One Martini backbone bead per residue (centre of mass of N, CA, C, O) as a GRO file, in nm:
protein
  315
    1MET     BB    1  -1.750   2.348   4.037
    2PRO     BB    2  -1.691   2.255   3.739
    3ILE     BB    3  -1.621   2.388   3.436
    4ASP     BB    4  -1.830   2.399   3.137
    5ILE     BB    5  -1.676   2.455   2.823
    6LEU     BB    6  -1.798   2.230   2.618
    7SER     BB    7  -2.080   2.375   2.559
    8ASN     BB    8  -1.877   2.578   2.377
    9LEU     BB    9  -1.716   2.511   2.087
   10ASN     BB   10  -1.710   2.782   1.940
   11ALA     BB   11  -1.531   2.927   2.147
   12LEU     BB   12  -1.289   2.735   2.127
   13ARG     BB   13  -1.241   2.777   1.827
   14ALA     BB   14  -1.197   3.082   1.838
   15PHE     BB   15  -0.953   3.063   2.025
   16GLU     BB   16  -0.762   2.877   1.863
   17VAL     BB   17  -0.738   3.066   1.615
   18SER     BB   18  -0.649   3.323   1.762
   19ALA     BB   19  -0.391   3.201   1.885
   20ARG     BB   20  -0.262   3.108   1.614
   21ARG     BB   21  -0.295   3.408   1.473
   22CYS     BB   22  -0.291   3.662   1.664
   23SER     BB   23  -0.607   3.722   1.566
   24PHE     BB   24  -0.932   3.822   1.526
   25THR     BB   25  -0.943   3.882   1.226
   26GLN     BB   26  -0.824   3.612   1.117
   27ALA     BB   27  -1.032   3.433   1.256
   28ALA     BB   28  -1.280   3.544   1.107
   29ILE     BB   29  -1.187   3.460   0.826
   30GLU     BB   30  -1.151   3.152   0.873
   31LEU     BB   31  -1.463   3.125   1.001
   32ASN     BB   32  -1.670   3.318   0.866
   33VAL     BB   33  -1.690   3.574   1.061
   34SER     BB   34  -1.713   3.811   1.280
   35GLN     BB   35  -1.526   3.994   1.496
   36SER     BB   36  -1.746   4.025   1.715
   37ALA     BB   37  -1.792   3.720   1.750
   38ILE     BB   38  -1.513   3.653   1.853
   39SER     BB   39  -1.508   3.846   2.097
   40LYS     BB   40  -1.753   3.716   2.236
   41HIS     BB   41  -1.641   3.434   2.273
   42ILE     BB   42  -1.395   3.515   2.444
   43SER     BB   43  -1.548   3.657   2.672
   44ASN     BB   44  -1.716   3.410   2.761
   45LEU     BB   45  -1.472   3.231   2.826
   46GLU     BB   46  -1.343   3.415   3.040
   47ALA     BB   47  -1.590   3.417   3.226
   48ALA     BB   48  -1.599   3.109   3.280
   49LEU     BB   49  -1.291   3.103   3.392
   50GLY     BB   50  -1.187   3.379   3.534
   51ARG     BB   51  -0.983   3.450   3.287
   52ALA     BB   52  -0.743   3.576   3.102
   53LEU     BB   53  -0.626   3.510   2.758
   54PHE     BB   54  -0.582   3.812   2.672
   55VAL     BB   55  -0.390   4.082   2.554
   56ARG     BB   56  -0.486   4.407   2.479
   57HIS     BB   57  -0.386   4.582   2.211
   58TYR     BB   58  -0.308   4.786   1.966
   59ARG     BB   59  -0.380   4.589   1.709
   60GLN     BB   60  -0.324   4.363   1.941
   61ILE     BB   61  -0.237   4.030   2.059
   62SER     BB   62  -0.188   3.827   2.362
   63LEU     BB   63  -0.096   3.578   2.563
   64THR     BB   64  -0.147   3.439   2.842
   65GLU     BB   65  -0.074   3.196   3.053
   66ALA     BB   66  -0.356   3.068   3.029
   67GLY     BB   67  -0.365   3.083   2.718
   68HIS     BB   68  -0.131   2.892   2.660
   69GLU     BB   69  -0.252   2.638   2.792
   70LEU     BB   70  -0.515   2.629   2.623
   71ALA     BB   71  -0.389   2.630   2.340
   72ALA     BB   72  -0.243   2.359   2.357
   73ALA     BB   73  -0.500   2.189   2.408
   74THR     BB   74  -0.679   2.277   2.162
   75THR     BB   75  -0.487   2.207   1.934
   76GLU     BB   76  -0.469   1.905   1.997
   77ALA     BB   77  -0.772   1.839   1.992
   78PHE     BB   78  -0.839   1.935   1.699
   79SER     BB   79  -0.628   1.755   1.564
   80LEU     BB   80  -0.752   1.483   1.652
   81ILE     BB   81  -1.025   1.525   1.518
   82GLN     BB   82  -0.922   1.555   1.227
   83HIS     BB   83  -0.782   1.281   1.212
   84ALA     BB   84  -1.034   1.108   1.272
   85ALA     BB   85  -1.201   1.210   1.029
   86ARG     BB   86  -1.002   1.099   0.808
   87SER     BB   87  -1.042   0.789   0.914
   88VAL     BB   88  -1.311   0.782   0.806
   89PRO     BB   89  -1.478   0.609   0.604
   90ASP     BB   90  -1.553   0.629   0.255
   91VAL     BB   91  -1.873   0.534   0.267
   92GLU     BB   92  -2.084   0.351   0.066
   93PRO     BB   93  -2.328   0.190  -0.041
   94GLY     BB   94  -2.175  -0.103  -0.146
   95GLN     BB   95  -1.880  -0.054  -0.043
   96VAL     BB   96  -1.524  -0.137  -0.101
   97ASN     BB   97  -1.222  -0.097   0.084
   98VAL     BB   98  -0.907  -0.123  -0.083
   99TYR     BB   99  -0.572  -0.198   0.032
  100CYS     BB  100  -0.263  -0.212  -0.169
  101ASP     BB  101  -0.029  -0.335  -0.337
  102ALA     BB  102   0.057  -0.242  -0.651
  103ASP     BB  103   0.137  -0.512  -0.778
  104PHE     BB  104  -0.113  -0.666  -0.689
  105ALA     BB  105  -0.323  -0.483  -0.819
  106GLN     BB  106  -0.221  -0.486  -1.123
  107LEU     BB  107  -0.133  -0.818  -1.161
  108TRP     BB  108  -0.387  -0.957  -0.991
  109LEU     BB  109  -0.656  -0.811  -0.912
  110PHE     BB  110  -0.757  -0.648  -1.162
  111PRO     BB  111  -0.803  -0.894  -1.366
  112ARG     BB  112  -1.037  -1.019  -1.152
  113LEU     BB  113  -1.274  -0.812  -1.107
  114PRO     BB  114  -1.493  -0.888  -1.319
  115ASP     BB  115  -1.588  -1.135  -1.162
  116PHE     BB  116  -1.695  -0.990  -0.913
  117GLU     BB  117  -1.885  -0.787  -1.062
  118SER     BB  118  -2.068  -1.004  -1.196
  119ARG     BB  119  -2.157  -1.122  -0.905
  120ASN     BB  120  -2.158  -0.793  -0.787
  121PRO     BB  121  -2.323  -0.532  -0.919
  122ALA     BB  122  -2.382  -0.358  -0.635
  123VAL     BB  123  -2.071  -0.345  -0.598
  124ARG     BB  124  -1.819  -0.120  -0.492
  125VAL     BB  125  -1.479  -0.088  -0.582
  126ARG     BB  126  -1.211   0.045  -0.381
  127ILE     BB  127  -0.878   0.134  -0.483
  128ARG     BB  128  -0.573   0.141  -0.297
  129SER     BB  129  -0.226   0.216  -0.362
  130GLU     BB  130   0.120   0.096  -0.287
  131VAL     BB  131   0.444   0.102  -0.321
  132GLY     BB  132   0.569  -0.132  -0.122
  133LEU     BB  133   0.365  -0.255   0.080
  134ASN     BB  134   0.496  -0.313   0.438
  135HIS     BB  135   0.241  -0.190   0.596
  136PRO     BB  136   0.006  -0.072   0.767
  137PRO     BB  137  -0.243   0.110   0.703
  138LYS     BB  138  -0.346   0.451   0.776
  139GLU     BB  139  -0.595   0.406   0.639
  140ALA     BB  140  -0.900   0.328   0.576
  141PHE     BB  141  -1.042  -0.016   0.579
  142ASP     BB  142  -1.167  -0.341   0.494
  143CYS     BB  143  -0.910  -0.429   0.322
  144ALA     BB  144  -0.567  -0.567   0.307
  145ILE     BB  145  -0.261  -0.592   0.106
  146VAL     BB  146   0.048  -0.715   0.239
  147TRP     BB  147   0.401  -0.699   0.237
  148GLY     BB  148   0.580  -0.967   0.422
  149ARG     BB  149   0.657  -1.134   0.763
  150GLY     BB  150   0.451  -1.113   1.007
  151ASP     BB  151   0.557  -0.846   1.221
  152TRP     BB  152   0.268  -0.712   1.320
  153TYR     BB  153   0.189  -0.579   1.599
  154GLY     BB  154  -0.151  -0.531   1.682
  155HIS     BB  155  -0.272  -0.694   1.437
  156ARG     BB  156  -0.508  -0.803   1.176
  157TYR     BB  157  -0.387  -1.109   1.031
  158THR     BB  158  -0.332  -1.316   0.726
  159PRO     BB  159  -0.235  -1.540   0.520
  160LEU     BB  160  -0.246  -1.563   0.156
  161MET     BB  161   0.054  -1.564  -0.001
  162THR     BB  162   0.303  -1.716  -0.123
  163ASN     BB  163   0.649  -1.738  -0.265
  164SER     BB  164   0.832  -1.739  -0.580
  165VAL     BB  165   1.140  -1.728  -0.769
  166PHE     BB  166   1.237  -1.647  -1.122
  167PRO     BB  167   1.353  -1.653  -1.424
  168VAL     BB  168   1.277  -1.427  -1.704
  169ALA     BB  169   1.185  -1.437  -2.062
  170ALA     BB  170   1.182  -1.431  -2.371
  171PRO     BB  171   1.133  -1.696  -2.580
  172ASP     BB  172   1.400  -1.595  -2.779
  173PHE     BB  173   1.652  -1.508  -2.606
  174PHE     BB  174   1.809  -1.819  -2.616
  175GLU     BB  175   1.815  -1.935  -2.923
  176ALA     BB  176   2.136  -1.953  -2.975
  177ILE     BB  177   2.112  -2.187  -2.785
  178ALA     BB  178   2.173  -2.552  -2.824
  179ARG     BB  179   2.034  -2.540  -2.529
  180PRO     BB  180   1.968  -2.528  -2.222
  181ALA     BB  181   1.956  -2.287  -2.007
  182THR     BB  182   2.169  -2.115  -1.777
  183LEU     BB  183   2.317  -1.915  -1.545
  184ASN     BB  184   2.587  -1.907  -1.723
  185ASP     BB  185   2.427  -1.738  -1.964
  186VAL     BB  186   2.426  -1.496  -1.783
  187ARG     BB  187   2.463  -1.151  -1.815
  188SER     BB  188   2.503  -0.838  -1.702
  189ASP     BB  189   2.344  -0.693  -1.950
  190MET     BB  190   2.065  -0.863  -1.884
  191LEU     BB  191   1.985  -0.730  -1.630
  192ILE     BB  192   1.680  -0.706  -1.425
  193HIS     BB  193   1.574  -0.495  -1.165
  194ASP     BB  194   1.369  -0.510  -0.865
  195ARG     BB  195   1.501  -0.236  -0.694
  196SER     BB  196   1.714  -0.481  -0.658
  197SER     BB  197   1.997  -0.726  -0.629
  198HIS     BB  198   1.916  -0.967  -0.449
  199TRP     BB  199   1.826  -1.206  -0.646
  200TRP     BB  200   2.080  -1.211  -0.828
  201SER     BB  201   2.267  -1.285  -0.596
  202ALA     BB  202   2.131  -1.554  -0.531
  203PHE     BB  203   2.171  -1.680  -0.819
  204GLN     BB  204   2.478  -1.662  -0.828
  205ASN     BB  205   2.517  -1.885  -0.600
  206LEU     BB  206   2.401  -2.121  -0.810
  207ALA     BB  207   2.633  -2.098  -0.989
  208ASP     BB  208   2.913  -2.242  -1.116
  209ARG     BB  209   2.995  -1.990  -1.332
  210PRO     BB  210   2.978  -1.684  -1.293
  211SER     BB  211   2.882  -1.425  -1.558
  212PHE     BB  212   2.766  -1.219  -1.340
  213ASP     BB  213   2.689  -0.891  -1.210
  214PRO     BB  214   2.454  -0.781  -0.975
  215ARG     BB  215   2.541  -0.466  -1.007
  216LYS     BB  216   2.430  -0.487  -1.279
  217GLY     BB  217   2.210  -0.312  -1.474
  218ARG     BB  218   1.879  -0.270  -1.449
  219VAL     BB  219   1.652  -0.035  -1.267
  220TYR     BB  220   1.329  -0.082  -1.121
  221ASP     BB  221   1.026   0.029  -0.924
  222GLN     BB  222   0.855  -0.186  -1.101
  223THR     BB  223   0.742  -0.487  -1.194
  224VAL     BB  224   0.609  -0.420  -1.470
  225LEU     BB  225   0.867  -0.305  -1.600
  226CYS     BB  226   1.034  -0.563  -1.590
  227LEU     BB  227   0.840  -0.748  -1.751
  228GLU     BB  228   0.823  -0.572  -2.007
  229ALA     BB  229   1.123  -0.569  -2.073
  230ALA     BB  230   1.151  -0.875  -2.107
  231ALA     BB  231   0.923  -0.916  -2.325
  232ARG     BB  232   1.094  -0.722  -2.540
  233GLY     BB  233   1.415  -0.821  -2.495
  234ASP     BB  234   1.616  -0.670  -2.281
  235GLY     BB  235   1.607  -0.931  -2.076
  236VAL     BB  236   1.648  -1.049  -1.739
  237THR     BB  237   1.421  -1.140  -1.489
  238VAL     BB  238   1.229  -1.150  -1.185
  239GLY     BB  239   0.993  -1.366  -1.105
  240ASP     BB  240   0.657  -1.450  -0.982
  241GLU     BB  241   0.365  -1.609  -0.871
  242VAL     BB  242   0.183  -1.345  -0.863
  243THR     BB  243   0.275  -1.156  -1.133
  244THR     BB  244   0.357  -1.374  -1.390
  245ARG     BB  245   0.132  -1.555  -1.505
  246PRO     BB  246   0.015  -1.393  -1.756
  247TYR     BB  247   0.285  -1.413  -1.919
  248LEU     BB  248   0.285  -1.723  -1.939
  249GLU     BB  249   0.004  -1.771  -2.065
  250SER     BB  250   0.066  -1.580  -2.324
  251GLY     BB  251   0.396  -1.611  -2.393
  252ARG     BB  252   0.580  -1.355  -2.327
  253LEU     BB  253   0.693  -1.553  -2.111
  254THR     BB  254   0.965  -1.742  -1.974
  255ILE     BB  255   1.150  -2.022  -1.824
  256PRO     BB  256   1.485  -2.075  -1.901
  257VAL     BB  257   1.554  -2.150  -1.596
  258ASN     BB  258   1.570  -2.430  -1.366
  259VAL     BB  259   1.492  -2.206  -1.121
  260LYS     BB  260   1.411  -2.156  -0.765
  261LEU     BB  261   1.291  -1.935  -0.496
  262PRO     BB  262   1.212  -1.870  -0.187
  263THR     BB  263   1.038  -1.642   0.006
  264PRO     BB  264   1.011  -1.468   0.317
  265ASP     BB  265   0.771  -1.344   0.184
  266SER     BB  266   0.425  -1.225   0.196
  267TYR     BB  267   0.086  -1.218   0.161
  268TYR     BB  268  -0.144  -1.016   0.350
  269LEU     BB  269  -0.446  -1.009   0.536
  270PHE     BB  270  -0.616  -0.724   0.634
  271LEU     BB  271  -0.803  -0.615   0.923
  272PRO     BB  272  -0.990  -0.452   1.114
  273ALA     BB  273  -0.953  -0.414   1.469
  274SER     BB  274  -1.231  -0.212   1.559
  275ARG     BB  275  -1.438  -0.344   1.339
  276ALA     BB  276  -1.699  -0.435   1.168
  277LEU     BB  277  -1.800  -0.593   0.884
  278PRO     BB  278  -1.949  -0.567   0.609
  279ALA     BB  279  -2.105  -0.768   0.385
  280THR     BB  280  -1.944  -0.676   0.136
  281ALA     BB  281  -1.661  -0.739   0.252
  282ILE     BB  282  -1.703  -1.037   0.311
  283GLY     BB  283  -1.758  -1.117   0.016
  284PHE     BB  284  -1.484  -1.024  -0.096
  285ILE     BB  285  -1.303  -1.204   0.082
  286GLU     BB  286  -1.414  -1.473  -0.014
  287TRP     BB  287  -1.336  -1.429  -0.308
  288LEU     BB  288  -1.033  -1.386  -0.263
  289LYS     BB  289  -0.973  -1.666  -0.140
  290ALA     BB  290  -1.068  -1.831  -0.384
  291GLN     BB  291  -0.864  -1.711  -0.584
  292THR     BB  292  -0.605  -1.803  -0.435
  293GLU     BB  293  -0.661  -2.105  -0.452
  294ASN     BB  294  -0.659  -2.120  -0.759
  295HIS     BB  295  -0.374  -2.008  -0.792
  296LYS     BB  296  -0.224  -2.231  -0.639
  297GLY     BB  297  -0.318  -2.461  -0.824
  298TRP     BB  298  -0.184  -2.365  -1.082
  299TRP     BB  299   0.112  -2.381  -0.976
  300GLN     BB  300   0.115  -2.676  -0.900
  301ARG     BB  301   0.066  -2.778  -1.190
  302PHE     BB  302   0.301  -2.639  -1.325
  303TRP     BB  303   0.535  -2.777  -1.162
  304GLU     BB  304   0.449  -3.072  -1.216
  305THR     BB  305   0.430  -3.052  -1.550
  306GLY     BB  306   0.691  -2.828  -1.605
  307LYS     BB  307   0.974  -2.900  -1.471
  308ASP     BB  308   1.123  -3.020  -1.737
  309THR     BB  309   0.961  -2.768  -1.908
  310PRO     BB  310   0.958  -2.442  -1.815
  311CYS     BB  311   0.885  -2.291  -2.099
  312ASP     BB  312   0.593  -2.447  -2.069
  313PRO     BB  313   0.292  -2.344  -1.923
  314LYS     BB  314   0.074  -2.544  -2.075
  315LYS     BB  315   0.162  -2.840  -1.967
   0.00000   0.00000   0.00000
């Protein structure tokens, strides 16, 4: 009959720590038990297996060949258990765990949360964010908002919002020009880059006589820094339909140049692939989708009514 050593996980744990530490004494300290308890666990395990796992030297131990084999297996097994335990959602009754891109969280989701909370006072929303999140989260979540192109195989996701980009600046930034500004009025020292020069390079290709070098200018690693810098008059940055709306509504930023480009990336809603969602998470996702539809409607009206005068988002 096969030997059932899994009936005594304490002995296996004592062995794994002893093998890793090469010391019964250190194992006893790590597990907060007596050294005699460790020795007894090891002896019982060796008796069950019918093989010695350690060679006992004076004040020293070493693994036998059988001990090496079992140590490799137990170390891997306990590591997998610890990893799985960390992945278990830190769920409290009525809590929703949301994982999302930091720009989305700060500039789109966070300002709208009071609406959800007023409608669902018993639900606690827990948000974890990551700058430039463009991959499925490794931590447990009820829903996640990820930026990318929808090429994550083996995952459960759906498009949430597409996007377009356009130059933005403070309302009076081009006031010295006695006509509507164009891309030809943008200089290299005005540029504010969001992480890379990609979009300013794309806009340079649209200019009749480019007067700026997209390799020049300031570079910041967060969208909010770019938008704030532009709002205080430092230069011109690239806004987008997801993050820039509140700046346009408040009048802190305008769209001085009547150009925009679609992005190949979108925001996607990820759902756990292997478990059912609690009712609180389902309610949050329904609210989130309703908010995104309202947001899309706002931009549709904005472009339809303001396309001839893009500097005025209220028209």
